Amino acid sequence: MKQFYITTAIDYANGMPHLGHAYEKVLADVISRVRRMRGESVHFLTGLDEHGQKVQQSAERKGIEPLVFCDTMADAFKALCVKLEVSNDDYIRTTEVRHKTVVEKILQDLYDQGVIYKAKYKGFYSARAEQFLQEKDKVEGAWPEIYGEVTEISEENYFFKLSEHQDWLIDYIKTHEDFIFPKFRAKQVLEFLKEPLNDLCISRPKERLNWGIELPFDVNYVTYVWFDALINYISAVGYGSERFENCWPVDYHVIGKDILVPAHAIYWPIMLKAIGVEMPKSFVVHGWWLAAGAKMSKSTGNTVEPLDLVDTFGADAFRYFLMREMNVGQDSDFSQELFDVRYNVLANDLGNLVSRLLNMGHRYCEGTVPAMHVEEGPEKELKALWDATGPKVLELYDGLQFHTALEDIFKFIAGVNRYAEVRAPWKLAKSESAEDRKLLETSLAVMAEGLRLASVLLAPVIPSTSRRIEVLLGLPEVMAFEGQLDWSDCLKGNTLGEKVILFPRPELAKA
RNA sequence: GCCAGGGUAGCUCAGUGGCAGAGCAGAGGACUCAUAAGCCUUUGGUCGGCGGUUCGAAUCCGCCCCUUGGCACCA
């Protein structure tokens, strides 16, 4: 059976991990976890793009070999995955043999087909910046000082034929509505395709760049960027072998909006078409985090490094914030204040509810989940809220609407808190009557069940916390939604765990 | 300039033809199991502007304004 295959873009090894990297991984991870809980076999890939001029330069500045430099970067990015509880099944580095052999094979095949050809490329080159410049780099018609002397040079390079695929690609995008999410991004691609495509330069002479994969048909060149980086999506899953059929076509390429056009929506489909491989099913194009008020916080010395929040508040709180705050595809603001608001919800609504239940469970029921004896108005009302919440959240998850899904889950959690106020078990506990005793037991059982259900739904977003709640409720690990989202009395007789604070106040968290 | 996103309560945003919504912030209250948490009540909006379609428009159409981003062999 084909696996659900999902990728992130591979990160560029030149810079250290930041919020954007973290978000993309968490987003892909949450999607992966939803699929796994839906019973699918998932293959989740992320990785590192290690070739190129900037990496070469960074290594030179440090006086080390490029690969040694990349090793340290790979360690840093892998550590980020671990820190964020990202459940990737594989990690591809473009310096690995398994990747290079595929890149070389594809280049050679396309060269043999005549789809890659050699031609002269003419352009303005800045020796100081070591790069070709474009017209748009000009300021008021002149090259800015930072480029130093700019000369028009011509250079022989290899090109990949794009233009003959233009009509086909336009048609494909128009007829495959799910190809690009959100849909408005497809319009931008089509807009881009209104202009004729130029062929893509895919090589650099070794005098200018030697940290790359050598062209199999010309030792004087290395391949450049796209024919290296994009191919990771198929090299990592064994392109050319039987294993490949198990994963491809990829279900989701999760990428940032900056690399949709032209790389992923144009170059990549055409490359795949040229080598006779099926199209990806869908691109998930996310927006950016905007550091609102960044200047202000810098000047006041209160700069927040987003990833530090993971150390202070934990991976789950961080993941919850990312998923709750951002509408996938749109941009979002990031600030400490916004984070604090979301954290308070976790602590006050969810964490505190756990505290209430555990405390009363131990105090009134000897640490055991009692039976539900009655089902009256308050119970029916909460159950009805659950019946509306569960299926809706799954639907929202499937539609990548994580922000609204979380909103709905927390409306349900608020419903459980409201239920507790209505039944007020702490009052019932003072009564001697047998009826009140039954109500007391029912109310705690209902609260426990509400927590169980919420925790199952939350598992893809805050996996550790969900697991902790399950343990506190005396449950084995929940691996799937199937059979776990029905209101039941399955907790009856379970032993409750010792009281614990799931989301401590920040000042306590630091202590 | 062209293209796209956004413009709804003090803040962050849901809401695609049927009485303007949520959370947070603000105000008041009852309670006490709980992380000074939770619960109840409540203040607060010309839905960017103008025109049009419609019995009815935040929603559909046109024009305009503000804002963010993109505009190719750049990673």
XYZ file of C-alpha atoms (C1' of nucleotides) in Angstrom:
586
model
C 0.000 0.000 0.000
C 1.249 3.454 -0.869
C 2.376 5.539 2.056
C 1.256 9.079 2.763
C 4.373 10.956 1.760
C 4.987 14.479 3.046
C 8.032 16.724 2.786
C 9.215 20.088 3.998
C 11.544 22.205 1.928
C 15.119 21.355 2.801
C 16.776 24.107 4.792
C 19.741 25.980 3.431
C 22.841 25.121 5.427
C 24.170 28.652 5.389
C 22.134 30.036 8.291
C 21.126 28.877 11.740
C 17.592 27.615 12.434
C 14.946 30.258 13.089
C 11.212 30.535 13.587
C 10.413 29.994 9.909
C 12.251 26.682 9.858
C 10.566 25.656 13.087
C 7.088 26.494 11.831
C 7.385 24.591 8.593
C 8.553 21.487 10.412
C 5.844 21.699 13.031
C 3.192 22.214 10.377
C 4.355 19.171 8.435
C 4.626 17.243 11.668
C 1.076 18.029 12.738
C -0.211 16.943 9.330
C 1.852 13.757 9.630
C 0.513 12.990 13.072
C -3.081 13.571 11.961
C -2.567 11.087 9.136
C -0.986 8.518 11.383
C -3.886 8.820 13.791
C -6.199 8.338 10.869
C -4.519 5.000 10.388
C -2.347 5.818 7.414
C 1.257 4.785 7.014
C 3.226 8.029 6.799
C 6.629 8.853 5.406
C 7.729 12.303 6.563
C 10.908 13.745 5.067
C 12.906 16.841 5.889
C 16.543 17.676 5.296
C 19.352 20.040 4.461
C 20.514 21.727 1.256
C 24.278 21.845 1.619
C 25.823 22.945 -1.648
C 26.328 26.388 -3.079
C 28.433 29.464 -2.937
C 27.323 30.826 0.393
C 28.050 27.578 2.159
C 31.427 27.415 0.477
C 32.189 30.953 1.605
C 31.025 30.403 5.165
C 33.263 27.367 5.440
C 36.211 29.306 4.024
C 35.717 32.098 6.522
C 35.871 29.565 9.311
C 38.841 27.910 7.697
C 37.196 24.513 7.556
C 36.116 22.111 4.843
C 32.593 22.728 3.527
C 31.460 19.284 4.567
C 32.694 19.803 8.114
C 30.783 23.061 8.213
C 27.678 21.282 6.916
C 28.032 18.573 9.539
C 27.679 21.134 12.294
C 24.714 22.749 10.558
C 23.046 19.388 10.061
C 23.483 18.709 13.755
C 21.864 22.034 14.599
C 18.863 21.445 12.348
C 18.404 17.871 13.496
C 18.537 19.084 17.084
C 15.749 21.528 16.253
C 13.591 18.642 15.060
C 14.209 16.727 18.253
C 13.544 19.776 20.378
C 10.216 20.411 18.659
C 9.184 16.748 18.770
C 9.080 16.609 15.000
C 8.434 13.020 13.955
C 10.264 12.926 10.639
C 10.988 9.442 9.349
C 14.057 10.446 7.387
C 16.529 13.285 7.067
C 18.176 13.867 3.699
C 21.416 15.772 3.184
C 22.302 16.769 -0.351
C 25.905 15.724 0.242
C 24.883 12.118 0.772
C 25.787 9.537 -1.841
C 22.175 8.383 -2.193
C 21.289 11.899 -3.290
C 24.247 12.591 -5.536
C 23.849 9.413 -7.549
C 20.224 10.279 -8.339
C 21.108 13.839 -9.317
C 23.847 12.566 -11.615
C 21.600 9.965 -13.181
C 18.864 12.506 -13.914
C 21.292 15.030 -15.345
C 22.832 12.396 -17.590
C 19.437 11.102 -18.752
C 18.206 14.570 -19.617
C 21.471 15.395 -21.345
C 21.183 12.231 -23.413
C 17.646 13.236 -24.339
C 18.906 16.591 -25.517
C 16.799 18.473 -22.976
C 19.932 19.926 -21.428
C 22.162 21.884 -23.755
C 25.172 24.160 -23.599
C 24.953 27.832 -24.473
C 26.493 31.190 -23.809
C 25.033 33.216 -21.013
C 25.598 36.920 -20.988
C 25.105 39.099 -17.965
C 26.435 41.673 -15.562
C 28.809 40.174 -13.062
C 30.063 41.627 -9.818
C 33.402 40.181 -8.823
C 33.103 41.616 -5.345
C 29.708 40.021 -4.680
C 30.661 37.011 -6.786
C 27.282 36.937 -8.474
C 25.402 37.930 -11.556
C 23.273 41.002 -11.183
C 19.925 41.826 -12.632
C 18.372 45.018 -13.870
C 16.374 45.242 -10.668
C 19.578 45.434 -8.657
C 20.201 48.836 -10.136
C 19.391 51.849 -8.060
C 18.472 54.888 -10.107
C 19.966 53.312 -13.181
C 23.365 52.549 -11.661
C 24.891 49.632 -9.786
C 25.141 50.348 -6.074
C 28.556 50.760 -4.511
C 28.431 47.433 -2.661
C 28.896 45.533 -5.932
C 32.201 47.206 -6.743
C 33.162 47.005 -10.388
C 30.419 45.454 -12.508
C 31.354 44.045 -15.889
C 29.335 42.478 -18.627
C 30.735 39.030 -19.202
C 29.621 36.005 -21.107
C 30.031 32.521 -19.822
C 29.253 29.095 -21.203
C 26.707 27.165 -19.183
C 24.201 24.363 -19.404
C 20.518 25.068 -19.769
C 17.390 23.052 -19.209
C 14.561 23.471 -21.702
C 11.483 24.845 -20.028
C 9.483 26.650 -22.662
C 8.080 23.660 -24.474
C 6.289 22.638 -21.265
C 4.562 25.922 -20.707
C 1.172 25.156 -22.259
C 0.955 21.788 -20.648
C 1.756 23.196 -17.211
C -0.808 25.974 -17.484
C -3.416 23.411 -18.400
C -2.401 21.113 -15.570
C -2.684 23.817 -12.937
C -6.033 24.943 -14.258
C -7.462 21.446 -14.229
C -6.056 20.318 -10.865
C -7.657 22.458 -8.203
C -5.891 20.722 -5.331
C -2.444 21.131 -6.840
C -1.706 24.294 -4.909
C -3.069 25.204 -1.482
C -4.292 27.803 -0.757
C -5.967 28.286 -4.113
C -5.111 31.943 -4.542
C -1.469 30.966 -4.879
C -2.296 29.106 -8.081
C -3.409 32.402 -9.581
C 0.018 33.834 -8.941
C 1.624 30.905 -10.702
C -0.648 31.293 -13.709
C 0.099 34.981 -13.778
C 3.767 34.154 -13.924
C 3.164 31.690 -16.743
C 1.551 34.345 -18.909
C 5.036 35.464 -19.840
C 7.124 33.117 -21.956
C 9.509 30.997 -19.928
C 13.220 31.262 -20.506
C 15.301 28.162 -20.205
C 16.854 27.537 -16.825
C 20.588 27.833 -16.257
C 21.551 24.774 -14.239
C 25.322 24.930 -14.034
C 28.194 26.988 -12.738
C 31.770 26.732 -13.919
C 34.036 25.345 -11.250
C 36.235 28.438 -11.250
C 33.349 30.270 -9.650
C 31.822 27.463 -7.636
C 33.216 24.071 -6.836
C 31.074 23.085 -3.837
C 28.421 21.195 -5.745
C 27.606 18.068 -7.653
C 29.719 17.691 -10.772
C 27.918 17.424 -14.082
C 28.370 13.800 -15.187
C 28.964 14.927 -18.761
C 31.311 17.853 -18.086
C 33.854 17.848 -15.263
C 34.362 21.582 -15.556
C 30.956 22.364 -14.095
C 28.821 21.666 -11.061
C 25.049 21.762 -11.088
C 23.384 24.675 -9.469
C 20.570 24.934 -6.955
C 17.397 23.467 -8.409
C 18.718 20.347 -10.024
C 20.364 19.635 -6.732
C 17.940 20.747 -4.032
C 14.579 19.832 -5.557
C 15.677 16.331 -6.413
C 15.958 15.525 -2.709
C 12.239 14.798 -2.725
C 12.766 11.761 -4.929
C 16.355 10.797 -4.143
C 15.469 10.283 -0.488
C 12.745 7.764 -1.267
C 14.786 5.678 -3.648
C 14.038 7.052 -7.100
C 14.595 4.235 -9.552
C 13.948 1.478 -7.029
C 10.797 -0.347 -5.983
C 10.678 1.616 -2.774
C 9.993 4.741 -4.783
C 6.638 3.415 -5.962
C 5.689 3.046 -2.332
C 5.929 6.788 -1.699
C 5.452 8.610 -4.965
C 3.530 10.661 -5.903
C 4.153 12.817 -2.866
C 0.969 13.881 -1.087
C 2.133 17.195 0.334
C 5.145 19.347 -0.409
C 5.046 21.816 2.489
C 6.874 24.986 1.442
C 7.038 28.703 2.157
C 5.393 31.182 -0.158
C 8.775 32.514 -1.249
C 9.786 29.359 -3.084
C 6.537 28.478 -4.823
C 7.212 30.597 -7.900
C 9.120 29.700 -9.925
C 10.979 26.863 -8.240
C 8.321 24.495 -6.936
C 5.363 25.322 -9.138
C 7.265 25.620 -12.405
C 10.762 24.141 -12.421
C 9.913 21.099 -10.352
C 6.815 19.928 -12.268
C 8.666 20.387 -15.548
C 11.677 18.485 -14.267
C 9.433 15.628 -13.183
C 7.587 15.653 -16.480
C 10.898 15.544 -18.338
C 12.025 12.434 -16.496
C 8.610 10.815 -16.745
C 7.591 10.945 -13.084
C 4.080 11.661 -11.823
C 3.182 15.114 -10.533
C 3.110 15.857 -6.796
C -0.443 15.742 -5.504
C -0.318 19.034 -3.680
C 1.793 21.936 -2.516
C 0.952 23.381 0.876
C 2.178 26.956 0.743
C 2.488 28.659 4.100
C 3.031 32.317 4.933
C 5.609 34.068 7.029
C 5.941 35.097 10.627
C 6.262 38.831 10.955
C 8.154 40.110 13.951
C 5.779 42.925 14.777
C 7.414 45.568 16.888
C 10.820 44.009 16.388
C 12.483 47.390 16.198
C 10.819 48.512 19.367
C 11.862 45.475 21.334
C 15.400 45.732 20.042
C 15.719 49.311 21.174
C 14.375 48.444 24.606
C 16.606 45.425 24.831
C 13.693 43.020 25.075
C 14.343 41.108 21.898
C 12.642 37.755 21.983
C 14.289 34.858 20.286
C 11.246 32.725 19.443
C 13.056 29.429 19.787
C 14.047 30.322 23.352
C 10.383 30.027 24.221
C 10.676 26.293 23.703
C 13.175 26.102 26.543
C 11.000 28.168 28.835
C 7.535 26.877 28.015
C 8.122 23.515 26.360
C 7.703 22.206 22.844
C 3.968 21.640 23.156
C 3.160 25.194 24.169
C 5.283 26.423 21.299
C 3.621 24.073 18.810
C 0.201 25.070 20.088
C 1.021 28.730 19.585
C 2.243 28.198 16.020
C -0.796 26.197 15.018
C -3.341 28.316 16.857
C -1.995 31.662 15.713
C -1.403 31.067 12.033
C -4.017 30.500 9.389
C -2.070 28.254 7.007
C -1.202 30.253 3.919
C -1.524 33.678 5.525
C 1.144 35.621 7.350
C 1.027 36.014 11.134
C 2.476 38.297 13.734
C 4.804 36.994 16.342
C 5.393 38.584 19.711
C 5.903 37.620 23.320
C 2.539 39.179 24.179
C 0.693 37.050 21.630
C 2.495 33.995 22.871
C 1.601 34.758 26.475
C -2.090 35.030 25.635
C -2.090 31.605 23.993
C -0.061 30.088 26.799
C -2.532 31.373 29.351
C -5.307 29.514 27.579
C -3.339 26.298 27.787
C -2.623 26.831 31.467
C -5.992 28.190 32.593
C -8.421 26.204 30.506
C -6.687 22.886 29.909
C -3.995 22.630 32.580
C -6.249 23.921 35.311
C -9.046 21.570 34.312
C -6.663 18.664 34.773
C -5.741 20.028 38.199
C -9.388 20.352 39.199
C -10.205 16.822 38.155
C -7.198 15.215 39.785
C -7.653 17.114 42.994
C -11.332 16.261 43.354
C -10.800 12.717 42.139
C -8.356 12.051 44.913
C -10.278 13.985 47.518
C -13.748 12.606 46.831
C -13.293 9.318 45.010
C -10.063 7.801 46.289
C -8.223 8.482 43.077
C -10.441 6.332 40.906
C -12.600 7.416 37.987
C -16.175 6.747 39.136
C -19.136 5.601 37.025
C -21.616 7.850 35.243
C -24.875 7.194 37.039
C -27.149 9.805 35.557
C -27.582 11.630 32.313
C -29.558 14.805 32.760
C -29.554 18.269 31.218
C -25.953 19.247 31.950
C -24.581 15.905 30.782
C -26.681 15.925 27.637
C -25.619 19.441 26.833
C -21.923 18.657 27.090
C -22.360 15.481 25.108
C -24.144 17.404 22.383
C -21.290 19.886 22.292
C -18.866 17.014 21.919
C -20.888 15.399 19.144
C -20.654 18.653 17.232
C -16.976 19.148 17.992
C -15.314 15.812 17.215
C -16.317 15.349 13.560
C -15.921 19.038 12.824
C -12.368 19.118 14.143
C -11.381 16.116 12.033
C -12.788 17.866 9.000
C -10.891 21.036 9.846
C -7.701 19.026 10.323
C -8.125 17.498 6.877
C -8.625 20.973 5.424
C -5.479 22.241 7.188
C -7.580 24.668 9.236
C -5.626 24.061 12.411
C -6.295 27.476 13.919
C -10.068 27.014 13.841
C -9.808 23.364 14.825
C -7.955 24.376 17.980
C -10.464 27.108 18.637
C -13.237 24.518 18.536
C -11.393 22.069 20.766
C -10.907 24.790 23.359
C -14.556 25.772 23.130
C -15.285 22.207 24.112
C -12.773 22.371 26.969
C -14.469 25.564 28.133
C -17.680 23.552 27.983
C -16.224 21.002 30.387
C -15.217 23.797 32.763
C -18.729 25.209 32.489
C -20.166 21.780 33.210
C -18.094 21.554 36.366
C -19.547 24.855 37.551
C -23.087 23.695 36.898
C -22.695 20.407 38.799
C -20.319 21.887 41.373
C -19.026 18.576 42.723
C -17.343 20.413 45.619
C -20.817 21.304 46.882
C -22.188 17.843 46.282
C -19.341 16.457 48.341
C -20.737 18.174 51.397
C -24.059 16.399 51.078
C -24.951 13.174 52.855
C -27.603 12.067 50.370
C -27.094 9.083 48.105
C -28.466 11.021 45.143
C -25.939 13.770 45.559
C -23.232 11.172 45.828
C -24.300 9.774 42.454
C -24.285 13.230 40.955
C -20.836 13.862 42.378
C -19.478 10.677 40.878
C -21.167 11.362 37.573
C -19.758 14.846 37.371
C -16.179 13.713 37.912
C -16.597 10.873 35.433
C -17.961 13.297 32.849
C -15.098 15.730 33.394
C -12.601 12.901 32.981
C -14.284 11.746 29.796
C -14.303 15.267 28.396
C -10.588 15.538 29.068
C -9.928 12.202 27.450
C -11.747 13.183 24.278
C -10.095 16.583 24.061
C -6.701 15.043 24.596
C -7.223 12.584 21.726
C -8.077 15.433 19.367
C -5.130 17.487 20.585
C -2.593 14.710 20.191
C -1.280 15.790 16.752
C -0.597 19.309 18.018
C 0.574 18.745 21.582
C 1.628 15.090 21.577
C 3.527 15.067 24.882
C 0.769 16.769 26.815
C -1.860 14.497 25.349
C 0.203 11.532 26.382
C 0.600 12.922 29.890
C -3.145 13.380 30.205
C -3.724 9.848 29.000
C -1.330 8.521 31.612
C -3.021 10.598 34.314
C -6.335 9.057 33.269
C -4.865 5.579 33.445
C -4.989 4.969 29.709
C -2.613 3.185 27.366
C -1.174 5.342 24.608
C -3.782 6.392 22.066
C -2.426 5.726 18.595
C -5.495 6.376 16.439
C -8.677 8.406 16.284
C -10.600 5.285 15.315
C -12.812 4.204 18.191
C -11.383 6.858 20.520
C -13.678 9.751 19.712
C -16.947 8.301 20.937
C -18.366 9.467 24.239
C -18.075 6.486 26.565
C -17.513 5.349 30.131
C -14.276 3.583 29.229
C -12.417 5.386 32.011
C -14.560 3.859 34.774
C -12.414 2.296 37.466
C -9.153 3.737 36.133
C -6.663 5.014 38.652
C -5.953 8.728 38.434
C -2.372 9.948 38.517
C -0.896 12.222 41.133
C -1.728 15.878 40.808
C 0.561 17.728 38.431
C 0.791 21.186 36.855
C 0.869 20.724 33.077
C 1.561 24.337 32.138
C 3.298 26.148 34.989
C 3.340 29.911 35.252
C 6.410 31.314 33.492
C 8.107 32.386 36.705
C 7.567 28.914 38.093
C 8.651 27.342 34.842
C 12.015 29.009 35.090
C 12.548 27.923 38.654
C 2.841 50.035 -13.223
C 0.982 44.756 -13.203
C -0.577 40.630 -9.952
C -1.990 38.734 -5.263
C -3.174 38.896 0.142
C -5.231 41.812 4.018
C -8.623 46.041 5.704
C -14.934 43.465 10.738
C -14.980 45.671 18.675
C -9.129 48.772 22.115
C -5.965 44.017 20.321
C -5.790 39.186 17.403
C -9.073 37.363 14.143
C -13.812 33.945 12.639
C -17.777 34.873 9.550
C -19.169 34.153 1.073
C -26.949 36.492 0.476
C -31.013 36.202 5.988
C -31.292 39.864 13.264
C -22.966 41.837 13.191
C -19.580 37.078 16.180
C -15.330 34.679 19.300
C -11.009 35.046 22.310
C -8.120 38.559 24.907
C -8.311 43.446 27.195
C -12.104 46.745 30.204
C -16.495 46.908 33.911
C -19.725 44.360 37.504
C -21.064 39.768 40.168
C -21.613 34.922 42.470
C -18.565 30.875 43.900
C -14.237 28.289 46.190
C -12.596 21.803 43.596
C -8.405 24.300 40.941
C -2.255 27.022 38.346
C -5.418 34.411 42.158
C -7.496 29.554 37.909
C -12.710 28.584 36.335
C -18.087 30.398 35.965
C -22.100 34.305 35.166
C -23.460 39.268 33.459
C -21.846 43.438 30.775
C -19.441 48.005 27.964
C -17.700 48.341 23.084
C -18.409 47.998 15.669
C -21.111 53.622 9.693
C -17.984 45.443 8.806
C -11.841 50.859 4.708
C -14.899 54.605 1.302
C -18.511 55.639 -2.662
C -21.983 53.669 -6.028
C -24.758 49.329 -8.005
C -27.579 44.340 -8.022
C -31.291 42.305 -4.444
C -37.258 41.817 -0.620
C -32.496 41.562 1.982
C -25.169 42.787 1.227
C -19.593 42.258 5.896
C -20.802 38.597 1.963
C -22.180 39.528 -5.129
C -20.617 43.599 -9.071
C -17.911 48.419 -10.333
C -14.672 52.389 -8.969
C -11.471 54.373 -5.244
C -8.273 54.572 -0.633
C -4.799 52.257 2.919
C -1.422 48.180 3.862
C 1.776 43.805 2.971
C 4.209 40.773 -0.483
C 5.740 39.107 -5.577
C 7.285 40.736 -10.537
C 12.086 34.976 -13.339
C 17.733 32.007 -14.634
C 18.400 35.353 -6.860
C 19.125 31.389 -2.460
